[in-house]
């Protein structure tokens, strides 16, 4: 059977040094650093994690972030992205890291005004989180080269001024736990990308500003808001 319309292109994230990682799904965890949970009005304790999704083609390696329509409060959230080479259901914590292909620096861009409204009205979060090009991402680096970072600085600056500064060690739910818990609710598979939450200091950006995000041992990205 042939397709009745042209199939959409495969979404892929460049790999440092060459090659493309094809993306299947994008999962995100909320409030995974205690100080950020507090700034969002939440509880820093280890309450069960919650998840939402972005669209695969929201991942954008271009280094340009088009300020989205219908919002006047678009905020940055620097996050460690985890790319899976394999998945499954009910993955044990001890086997979770064996599913990881590599890591990247990403920014979970958020229409905060629409998120606040969605929360207040108990509506879904997609309108705030899953808009076009809402996840600038740097090149993936393979775990075979850098290992599995569990500590190290995670930072974001806007026009050279430090906004977010944390350490991967401050994650409430660690990468293996995130994979294990997600796999209790979703069948994970090769191509899935997980954004692992943001440290404190989220804030708004404006057109013309430049975001620089870095994670020690993983990389750095520069993204212009256009
Ligand atoms: Mn986030």
Coordinates of C-alpha atoms and ligand atoms in Angstrom, one line a residue:
X1 CA 0.0 0.0 0.0
X2 CA 1.3 3.5 -0.7
X3 CA 0.8 6.6 1.4
X4 CA -2.1 8.8 0.4
X5 CA -0.2 11.9 1.3
X6 CA 3.6 12.4 1.6
X7 CA 4.8 11.0 4.9
X8 CA 6.1 13.6 7.3
X9 CA 9.9 13.8 7.6
X10 CA 11.6 11.8 10.3
X11 CA 12.5 14.2 13.1
X12 CA 16.2 13.9 14.2
X13 CA 18.7 15.6 16.5
X14 CA 22.3 15.9 15.3
X15 CA 24.9 14.0 17.1
X16 CA 28.2 15.7 18.0
X17 CA 30.8 14.5 15.5
X18 CA 28.3 13.4 12.9
X19 CA 25.1 11.4 12.5
X20 CA 21.5 11.9 13.4
X21 CA 19.4 10.5 16.3
X22 CA 15.8 9.9 15.1
X23 CA 13.2 11.0 17.6
X24 CA 10.1 9.0 18.5
X25 CA 8.6 10.8 21.5
X26 CA 9.6 13.5 23.9
X27 CA 8.7 13.1 27.6
X28 CA 9.3 15.8 30.3
X29 CA 9.3 15.6 34.1
X30 CA 8.0 18.5 36.1
X31 CA 9.5 20.0 39.3
X32 CA 12.6 17.8 39.6
X33 CA 14.9 20.2 41.5
X34 CA 13.8 21.2 45.0
X35 CA 14.5 24.9 44.6
X36 CA 12.5 25.1 41.4
X37 CA 9.6 23.2 42.9
X38 CA 9.5 25.8 45.7
X39 CA 9.7 28.8 43.2
X40 CA 6.7 27.2 41.4
X41 CA 4.7 27.0 44.6
X42 CA 5.2 23.3 45.1
X43 CA 6.5 20.9 47.7
X44 CA 10.2 20.1 47.5
X45 CA 9.7 16.7 49.1
X46 CA 9.9 13.5 47.0
X47 CA 6.2 13.5 46.1
X48 CA 5.7 11.2 43.1
X49 CA 6.9 12.8 39.8
X50 CA 4.6 14.0 37.1
X51 CA 5.2 14.0 33.4
X52 CA 4.0 15.8 30.3
X53 CA 5.0 15.6 26.7
X54 CA 6.3 17.8 23.9
X55 CA 6.1 16.9 20.2
X56 CA 9.1 15.3 18.6
X57 CA 9.4 18.1 16.1
X58 CA 9.4 20.7 18.9
X59 CA 13.0 19.7 19.4
X60 CA 15.0 22.4 17.5
X61 CA 18.8 22.3 17.0
X62 CA 18.9 25.5 14.9
X63 CA 20.1 27.9 17.7
X64 CA 17.2 30.2 17.0
X65 CA 14.0 30.3 19.1
X66 CA 11.1 32.1 17.4
X67 CA 9.1 33.9 20.2
X68 CA 5.7 32.2 20.0
X69 CA 2.4 33.9 19.4
X70 CA -0.3 34.1 22.0
X71 CA 2.0 34.6 25.0
X72 CA 3.7 37.6 26.7
X73 CA 5.6 35.5 29.3
X74 CA 7.8 32.9 27.6
X75 CA 10.3 31.4 30.0
X76 CA 13.5 29.4 29.8
X77 CA 14.1 26.1 31.7
X78 CA 17.5 24.5 31.1
X79 CA 17.4 20.7 31.3
X80 CA 19.5 17.6 30.7
X81 CA 18.0 15.7 27.8
X82 CA 18.4 11.9 27.8
X83 CA 18.1 10.0 24.5
X84 CA 17.2 6.3 24.6
X85 CA 18.6 3.6 22.4
X86 CA 16.2 1.0 23.8
X87 CA 13.1 0.9 26.0
X88 CA 10.5 -1.4 27.4
X89 CA 8.0 -1.6 30.2
X90 CA 8.7 -1.8 33.9
X91 CA 12.4 -1.2 33.4
X92 CA 14.2 -1.9 36.7
X93 CA 16.2 1.1 38.1
X94 CA 19.4 -1.0 37.9
X95 CA 18.9 -1.6 34.2
X96 CA 17.7 1.9 33.2
X97 CA 21.0 3.4 32.3
X98 CA 21.6 0.6 29.8
X99 CA 18.8 2.1 27.8
X100 CA 20.5 5.4 27.4
X101 CA 22.2 6.3 24.1
X102 CA 23.4 9.8 25.0
X103 CA 22.8 13.2 26.5
X104 CA 22.3 16.8 25.3
X105 CA 21.6 20.3 26.7
X106 CA 18.0 21.3 26.1
X107 CA 15.7 24.2 27.0
X108 CA 12.1 23.5 27.9
X109 CA 10.6 26.8 26.7
X110 CA 7.3 27.5 28.4
X111 CA 4.5 29.9 27.8
X112 CA 4.2 30.6 31.5
X113 CA 1.1 32.8 31.3
X114 CA -0.7 30.0 29.4
X115 CA 0.6 27.4 31.9
X116 CA -0.6 29.4 34.9
X117 CA -4.0 29.7 33.2
X118 CA -4.1 26.0 32.3
X119 CA -3.3 25.1 35.9
X120 CA -5.9 27.4 37.3
X121 CA -8.6 26.1 34.9
X122 CA -7.4 22.4 35.3
X123 CA -6.7 22.2 31.6
X124 CA -4.0 20.2 29.8
X125 CA -0.5 21.8 29.5
X126 CA 0.2 21.3 25.8
X127 CA -0.7 24.8 24.9
X128 CA 2.0 26.0 27.3
X129 CA 4.6 23.4 26.7
X130 CA 4.2 21.7 23.3
X131 CA 4.3 24.5 20.9
X132 CA 6.4 24.7 17.7
X133 CA 10.2 24.8 18.3
X134 CA 9.6 24.9 22.1
X135 CA 12.7 22.8 22.9
X136 CA 16.0 24.1 21.6
X137 CA 18.5 21.3 21.9
X138 CA 22.2 20.9 21.4
X139 CA 24.0 18.0 19.7
X140 CA 23.7 14.6 21.4
X141 CA 26.8 13.2 22.9
X142 CA 27.0 9.4 23.3
X143 CA 27.1 7.9 26.8
X144 CA 29.8 5.6 25.4
X145 CA 32.0 8.7 25.4
X146 CA 31.0 10.8 28.4
X147 CA 29.4 8.2 30.6
X148 CA 26.2 9.0 32.6
X149 CA 26.5 12.4 34.2
X150 CA 24.9 12.5 37.7
X151 CA 26.6 15.6 39.0
X152 CA 28.0 18.8 37.4
X153 CA 26.9 22.4 36.9
X154 CA 23.8 23.1 34.9
X155 CA 23.4 26.8 34.0
X156 CA 21.6 29.3 31.8
X157 CA 22.5 32.9 31.1
X158 CA 20.5 35.5 29.2
X159 CA 22.6 38.2 27.5
X160 CA 25.5 37.1 29.7
X161 CA 23.7 37.4 33.0
X162 CA 23.4 34.2 35.0
X163 CA 19.8 33.2 35.5
X164 CA 19.8 29.5 36.4
X165 CA 22.5 27.7 38.3
X166 CA 22.2 24.3 39.7
X167 CA 23.8 20.9 39.8
X168 CA 22.6 17.6 38.3
X169 CA 23.1 16.1 41.7
X170 CA 20.2 18.2 42.9
X171 CA 17.7 16.2 40.9
X172 CA 14.9 14.9 43.1
X173 CA 14.4 11.9 40.8
X174 CA 17.6 10.7 39.2
X175 CA 17.9 9.7 35.5
X176 CA 17.6 5.9 36.2
X177 CA 14.5 6.5 38.4
X178 CA 12.9 8.7 35.8
X179 CA 13.3 6.0 33.2
X180 CA 12.1 3.3 35.5
X181 CA 9.0 5.3 36.6
X182 CA 8.1 6.5 33.1
X183 CA 8.3 2.9 31.9
X184 CA 5.6 1.9 34.4
X185 CA 3.1 4.2 32.6
X186 CA 4.4 4.2 29.0
X187 CA 6.2 1.7 26.8
X188 CA 9.5 3.4 26.2
X189 CA 11.4 2.7 22.9
X190 CA 14.5 3.6 21.0
X191 CA 14.2 7.3 19.9
X192 CA 12.5 8.5 23.0
X193 CA 14.0 11.7 24.5
X194 CA 13.4 12.7 28.1
X195 CA 13.8 16.2 29.5
X196 CA 14.8 15.8 33.2
X197 CA 13.6 19.0 34.8
X198 CA 15.1 22.4 35.5
X199 CA 16.9 24.0 38.4
X200 CA 15.7 27.3 40.0
X201 CA 15.9 30.6 38.3
X202 CA 13.5 30.2 35.4
X203 CA 12.4 33.5 33.9
X204 CA 11.2 35.4 30.8
X205 CA 13.0 36.1 27.6
X206 CA 12.4 38.7 24.9
X207 CA 13.1 38.9 21.2
X208 CA 16.7 39.9 20.6
X209 CA 18.1 38.2 23.7
X210 CA 20.6 35.4 23.6
X211 CA 20.3 32.3 25.9
X212 CA 23.4 30.4 26.7
X213 CA 22.9 27.0 28.4
X214 CA 25.5 24.6 29.6
X215 CA 25.8 21.3 31.4
X216 CA 29.2 20.3 32.7
X217 CA 30.5 17.2 30.9
X218 CA 27.7 17.4 28.3
X219 CA 28.0 20.6 26.3
X220 CA 26.8 24.1 25.8
X221 CA 24.3 25.8 23.4
X222 CA 23.6 29.4 22.3
X223 CA 20.1 30.2 21.3
X224 CA 18.9 33.6 19.9
X225 CA 15.3 34.6 20.6
X226 CA 14.0 35.9 17.3
Ligands
LIG1 MN1 10.7 21.8 32.4

